[in-house]
Amino acid sequence: MARHLDKIRNLIEKLSLDGILIKSKTSKKYLDTLTGSGVQILITRDNSYAILDGRYLSEARQRQDELIIIENTPAKSSKSHFDVVSEIFKEFNYSKLGIEASSYSISDYEKLKKYDFTVTLVNEEINEARIIKDEFEIDILKEACKITDGVFADVLKHIKVGISENEINALIHYYSLKAGASKLSFDPVVTSGPRTALPHGRPTDRKVQANEPIMIDFGIEYKNYQSDMTRMVFVGQPSNDMINIYEIVKKAQKAGVEAIKSGTLASEVDFIVRDIIEKAGYGDNYNHGLGHGIGIGDGCEYPFLNQNSKTILSDNMIMSCEPGIYVEGLGGVRIEDDVLISGGRGIPLNQTTKDMIILEV
């Protein structure tokens, strides 16, 4: 059953359009429609259509969506999907089409100019429409975070001196799929020792040594929605420098969660956290924004928590809070939760401890 068609129709009304053509996989996931490359979704003032080639016809019929199915298979027809859109627009005397700016090529845009309708590029508007989550979405994301916590706990049982970053990565994939995830939200960050100073370091065959930190940043996709969590693991006793850095990041992350409230400017949350890290002497070692929206956006979506964000936070937004300190040659620390604003305040959805996790050698 397709979802959120009302939000797209509200956008059509707001932008004075007659319809919006959806191509991106992310937006099709948000609408809970078929997501294949041969499927485009046209939402108009009056109807909603799935324009697709024959590969998807049987599945589309089985879904019993309220979408009107229009088969247009290039191998059997000389018409393009754009031709089909044009026919619909002529039938209803429409003249203004919106398309996703980031999903269509310049060549596509040039082709659209030959039709008897104007074309408006929309992208930010669609992204902004997803910023407030409904109860259905919140429940799914709570479950996604619960699965993420469980996967981390399962992986933690296997971590010891001698295990490689790649092996930890493989365990994350295995336990995620076993627990019901459809896939990972993104390629996990799994780094160890000095490599933890790489904010987005990818796993290698490097083996974990005694008294080293491990950074694990991963998320799972569950019913199209994606979690994101980062925790540190120490195999053996960490150095005093790493303990100090960890406590600074933990303090900053806690302050960030507490600052996430309805009515607060997103950039103000970033400032509060950044100020703590700068006053501790590590301002130059914190080189990214505080967080990003959590939802269906294939990794990141609105709202963004950074120094330039103009977003006013409100209830039912969900975002990551993930400060970090990265010292080349020593290592890094990042702690991340997914935070829901409910009842005016930020509530972490992840339950995994943020106290130092120190494993025996």
PDB file of C-alpha atoms in Angstrom, residues 19-24 96-104 118-123:
ATOM      1  CA  GLY A  19       1.955  16.780 -10.865  1.00  0.00           C
ATOM      2  CA  ILE A  20       5.345  15.520  -9.706  1.00  0.00           C
ATOM      3  CA  LEU A  21       7.292  12.716 -11.396  1.00  0.00           C
ATOM      4  CA  ILE A  22       9.251  10.516  -8.984  1.00  0.00           C
ATOM      5  CA  LYS A  23      12.279   8.513 -10.098  1.00  0.00           C
ATOM      6  CA  SER A  24      14.709   8.214  -7.170  1.00  0.00           C
ATOM      7  CA  LYS A  96       3.014  22.203 -14.914  1.00  0.00           C
ATOM      8  CA  LEU A  97       5.215  19.206 -14.049  1.00  0.00           C
ATOM      9  CA  GLY A  98       7.723  18.926 -11.220  1.00  0.00           C
ATOM     10  CA  ILE A  99      10.622  16.463 -11.432  1.00  0.00           C
ATOM     11  CA  GLU A 100      13.282  15.411  -8.931  1.00  0.00           C
ATOM     12  CA  ALA A 101      16.303  17.539  -9.795  1.00  0.00           C
ATOM     13  CA  SER A 102      18.867  15.050  -8.521  1.00  0.00           C
ATOM     14  CA  SER A 103      17.372  12.037 -10.308  1.00  0.00           C
ATOM     15  CA  TYR A 104      17.144  13.180 -13.907  1.00  0.00           C
ATOM     16  CA  THR A 118       6.554  23.483 -18.168  1.00  0.00           C
ATOM     17  CA  VAL A 119       9.072  21.658 -15.999  1.00  0.00           C
ATOM     18  CA  THR A 120      10.013  22.713 -12.465  1.00  0.00           C
ATOM     19  CA  LEU A 121      12.962  21.155 -10.647  1.00  0.00           C
ATOM     20  CA  VAL A 122      12.079  20.029  -7.138  1.00  0.00           C
ATOM     21  CA  ASN A 123      14.432  18.302  -4.753  1.00  0.00           C
TER      22      ASN A 123
END
